Protein backbone atom coordinates (compact mmCIF):
# COMPACT_ATOMS: atom_id res chain seq x y z
CA MET A 1 60.55 -21.72 -10.52
CA GLU A 2 59.56 -20.77 -6.99
CA LYS A 3 58.87 -17.17 -8.12
CA THR A 4 56.62 -18.34 -10.88
CA ASN A 5 54.63 -20.63 -8.48
CA VAL A 6 54.20 -17.65 -6.06
CA LYS A 7 53.07 -15.41 -8.91
CA VAL A 8 50.53 -17.98 -10.08
CA GLN A 9 49.17 -18.42 -6.56
CA THR A 10 49.01 -14.66 -6.07
CA GLN A 11 47.17 -14.32 -9.41
CA LYS A 12 44.67 -17.03 -8.43
CA GLY A 13 44.08 -15.35 -5.07
CA LYS A 14 43.38 -12.05 -6.78
CA GLN A 15 40.99 -13.77 -9.15
CA LYS A 16 39.13 -15.46 -6.26
CA THR A 17 38.90 -12.16 -4.39
CA LEU A 18 37.65 -10.37 -7.46
CA LEU A 19 35.08 -13.10 -8.08
CA LEU A 20 33.94 -12.92 -4.47
CA VAL A 21 33.59 -9.10 -4.57
CA ALA A 22 31.67 -9.27 -7.89
CA SER A 23 29.35 -11.91 -6.47
CA VAL A 24 28.61 -9.83 -3.36
CA VAL A 25 27.95 -6.69 -5.49
CA PHE A 26 25.62 -8.68 -7.77
CA PHE A 27 23.78 -10.27 -4.83
CA MET A 28 23.33 -6.85 -3.09
CA GLY A 29 21.99 -5.30 -6.32
CA ALA A 30 19.53 -8.17 -6.89
CA LEU A 31 18.46 -7.99 -3.26
CA SER A 32 17.84 -4.24 -3.42
CA TYR A 33 15.93 -4.58 -6.68
CA ALA A 34 13.65 -7.29 -5.17
CA SER A 35 13.22 -5.68 -1.81
CA VAL A 36 10.23 -3.47 -2.60
CA PRO A 37 8.07 -6.23 -4.12
CA LEU A 38 9.09 -8.66 -1.39
CA TYR A 39 8.31 -6.16 1.30
CA LYS A 40 4.91 -5.50 -0.24
CA LEU A 41 4.17 -9.17 -0.40
CA PHE A 42 5.28 -9.59 3.22
CA CYS A 43 2.95 -6.75 4.32
CA GLN A 44 -0.01 -8.22 2.37
CA VAL A 45 0.51 -11.69 3.78
CA THR A 46 1.02 -10.64 7.42
CA GLY A 47 -0.95 -7.45 7.64
CA TYR A 48 2.23 -5.74 8.85
CA GLY A 49 1.99 -1.96 9.01
CA GLY A 50 -1.78 -2.02 8.83
CA THR A 51 -1.84 -3.45 5.32
CA THR A 52 -5.33 -4.75 4.62
CA GLN A 53 -6.26 -7.99 2.87
CA VAL A 54 -8.07 -8.42 -0.45
CA ALA A 55 -11.02 -10.79 -0.25
CA GLN A 56 -12.59 -12.55 -3.26
CA ASN A 57 -15.90 -13.08 -1.54
CA LEU A 58 -18.06 -11.46 1.06
CA SER A 59 -18.10 -12.87 4.55
CA ASP A 60 -20.80 -15.47 5.29
CA LYS A 61 -20.30 -15.55 9.08
CA VAL A 62 -21.31 -12.69 11.35
CA ILE A 63 -20.22 -12.66 15.03
CA ASP A 64 -21.96 -10.79 17.89
CA ARG A 65 -19.09 -8.40 18.54
CA SER A 66 -19.26 -4.86 17.32
CA VAL A 67 -16.36 -2.77 16.05
CA THR A 68 -16.40 0.93 15.20
CA ILE A 69 -14.76 1.74 11.88
CA ARG A 70 -13.49 5.32 11.55
CA PHE A 71 -12.69 6.81 8.16
CA ASP A 72 -9.76 9.10 7.46
CA ALA A 73 -8.80 10.90 4.22
CA ASN A 74 -5.62 12.75 3.25
CA VAL A 75 -4.30 14.37 0.06
CA ASN A 76 -0.67 14.96 -0.84
CA PRO A 77 -0.04 18.65 -1.46
CA ALA A 78 1.04 17.96 -5.06
CA LEU A 79 -2.48 16.84 -5.91
CA ASP A 80 -5.21 19.54 -6.37
CA TRP A 81 -7.95 17.44 -4.90
CA LYS A 82 -10.39 17.69 -2.06
CA PHE A 83 -10.86 14.23 -0.58
CA VAL A 84 -13.16 13.35 2.43
CA PRO A 85 -15.04 10.36 3.82
CA ALA A 86 -18.80 10.54 3.22
CA GLN A 87 -19.28 9.34 6.80
CA LYS A 88 -17.06 9.78 9.86
CA SER A 89 -17.61 6.30 11.26
CA ILE A 90 -19.86 3.25 11.28
CA GLU A 91 -20.42 0.52 13.74
CA LEU A 92 -20.68 -3.03 12.48
CA SER A 93 -20.49 -6.63 13.69
CA VAL A 94 -17.36 -8.69 13.04
CA GLY A 95 -18.01 -10.55 9.71
CA GLU A 96 -20.70 -8.12 8.63
CA ASN A 97 -20.35 -6.78 5.08
CA ALA A 98 -20.12 -3.02 4.91
CA LEU A 99 -20.08 -0.34 2.19
CA ALA A 100 -18.64 3.11 2.74
CA PHE A 101 -17.95 6.03 0.43
CA TYR A 102 -15.28 8.65 0.01
CA ARG A 103 -15.84 11.79 -2.04
CA ALA A 104 -13.10 13.24 -4.25
CA GLU A 105 -13.14 16.54 -6.16
CA ASN A 106 -10.54 17.83 -8.61
CA THR A 107 -10.15 21.51 -7.57
CA GLY A 108 -7.50 22.11 -10.27
CA SER A 109 -7.88 23.36 -13.89
CA ALA A 110 -6.62 20.21 -15.62
CA PRO A 111 -7.53 16.50 -15.60
CA VAL A 112 -5.56 14.65 -12.99
CA VAL A 113 -4.98 10.98 -12.29
CA GLY A 114 -4.69 10.07 -8.56
CA THR A 115 -3.70 6.91 -6.84
CA ALA A 116 -4.50 6.03 -3.22
CA THR A 117 -2.39 4.29 -0.56
CA PHE A 118 -4.14 2.91 2.45
CA ASN A 119 -3.69 1.28 5.84
CA VAL A 120 -5.58 0.57 9.02
CA THR A 121 -4.78 1.32 12.65
CA PRO A 122 -4.14 -0.33 14.91
CA ASP A 123 -1.62 -2.08 12.66
CA LYS A 124 -2.33 -5.46 14.22
CA ALA A 125 -5.89 -5.36 12.81
CA GLY A 126 -4.70 -5.09 9.23
CA ILE A 127 -4.61 -8.86 8.63
CA TYR A 128 -8.29 -9.09 9.58
CA PHE A 129 -9.52 -6.08 7.58
CA ASN A 130 -10.73 -7.49 4.22
CA LYS A 131 -11.56 -5.31 1.22
CA VAL A 132 -13.85 -6.87 -1.42
CA GLU A 133 -13.93 -3.91 -3.69
CA CYS A 134 -12.11 -0.58 -3.41
CA PHE A 135 -11.35 2.54 -5.47
CA CYS A 136 -7.78 2.13 -4.23
CA PHE A 137 -7.34 -0.91 -6.47
CA GLN A 138 -6.99 1.30 -9.50
CA GLU A 139 -6.03 4.88 -10.46
CA GLN A 140 -8.75 7.50 -10.54
CA LEU A 141 -9.00 10.14 -13.35
CA LEU A 142 -10.88 13.34 -12.45
CA ALA A 143 -11.65 16.14 -14.86
CA PRO A 144 -11.43 19.76 -13.57
CA ASN A 145 -14.20 20.37 -10.95
CA GLN A 146 -15.39 16.78 -11.24
CA VAL A 147 -16.81 15.26 -8.03
CA ILE A 148 -17.13 11.53 -7.56
CA ASP A 149 -18.24 9.23 -4.75
CA MET A 150 -15.97 6.23 -4.51
CA PRO A 151 -17.05 3.03 -2.72
CA VAL A 152 -15.16 0.60 -0.57
CA SER A 153 -16.76 -2.73 0.33
CA PHE A 154 -15.23 -4.52 3.34
CA PHE A 155 -15.68 -6.78 6.33
CA ILE A 156 -13.69 -7.66 9.43
CA ASP A 157 -12.65 -11.34 9.26
CA PRO A 158 -14.37 -13.42 11.97
CA GLU A 159 -10.99 -15.06 12.60
CA MET A 160 -10.20 -11.92 14.54
CA MET A 161 -12.13 -13.46 17.39
CA ASN A 162 -9.45 -16.20 17.71
CA ASP A 163 -6.56 -13.76 18.09
CA PRO A 164 -6.09 -12.71 21.77
CA ASN A 165 -3.96 -9.77 20.61
CA LEU A 166 -7.08 -8.09 19.30
CA ASP A 167 -9.33 -8.58 22.32
CA ASP A 168 -8.78 -4.87 23.19
CA VAL A 169 -9.61 -3.59 19.69
CA THR A 170 -12.98 -1.79 19.62
CA THR A 171 -12.13 0.84 16.93
CA ILE A 172 -10.30 0.49 13.61
CA THR A 173 -9.38 3.45 11.52
CA LEU A 174 -9.30 3.00 7.68
CA SER A 175 -7.03 5.69 6.23
CA TYR A 176 -6.36 6.72 2.65
CA THR A 177 -3.88 9.18 1.16
CA PHE A 178 -4.29 10.24 -2.42
CA PHE A 179 -1.19 11.13 -4.58
CA ARG A 180 -0.77 12.29 -8.12
CA SER A 181 -0.12 9.12 -10.23
CA GLN A 182 3.62 8.50 -10.79
CA ALA A 183 3.05 8.11 -14.49
CA GLN A 184 1.35 11.48 -14.66
CA SER A 185 3.96 13.07 -12.32
CA GLY A 186 6.64 12.08 -14.85
CA THR A 187 4.62 13.61 -17.65
CA VAL A 188 4.10 16.82 -15.73
CA ALA A 189 7.84 17.01 -14.83
CA THR A 190 8.83 16.39 -18.45
CA ASN A 191 6.44 19.11 -19.74
CA GLU A 192 7.68 21.57 -17.10
CA LYS A 193 11.30 20.98 -18.21
CA LYS A 194 10.32 21.55 -21.84
CA ALA A 195 8.51 24.77 -20.93
CA GLY A 196 11.45 26.03 -18.86
């Protein structure tokens, strides 16, 4: 009878351990699946990593403090595009609504869909950099040799004046990097496998 009792307890202990291990594995899988959207949400809310904010309306308050906005453009080597800012920089007052343009050209021989990632530096200014409209909100399709000017409408939130960590900020750089769309990259890779 004592042996049976020990076997039952050992069996229950194994079941508890198995349940605990399965729970940990499930929790880790769920956490890893949710980590990318949660991190993106965290960056959008806090401006972490230079993530800019999306504004629904233009600013209605302009402050007498000027900031220089520099524009930077980059293209991933897998994308046959030329991508440059139409202007190197502009100077504007905090709260002033601004409109800038970037120019993109498809230098390849086939239509290509590109998508842009963006950030601002210094990173701490990201939470105060508000985009009202931007080409980066959607993918861009360019035909071979097509050239387009793409607008970005933005303002620096006047709340920046209440943040002592930004007292030293006189220049903010808005940077974009264009990549081939992931959906199109999958199509290209599939077609290359079929051809090979």
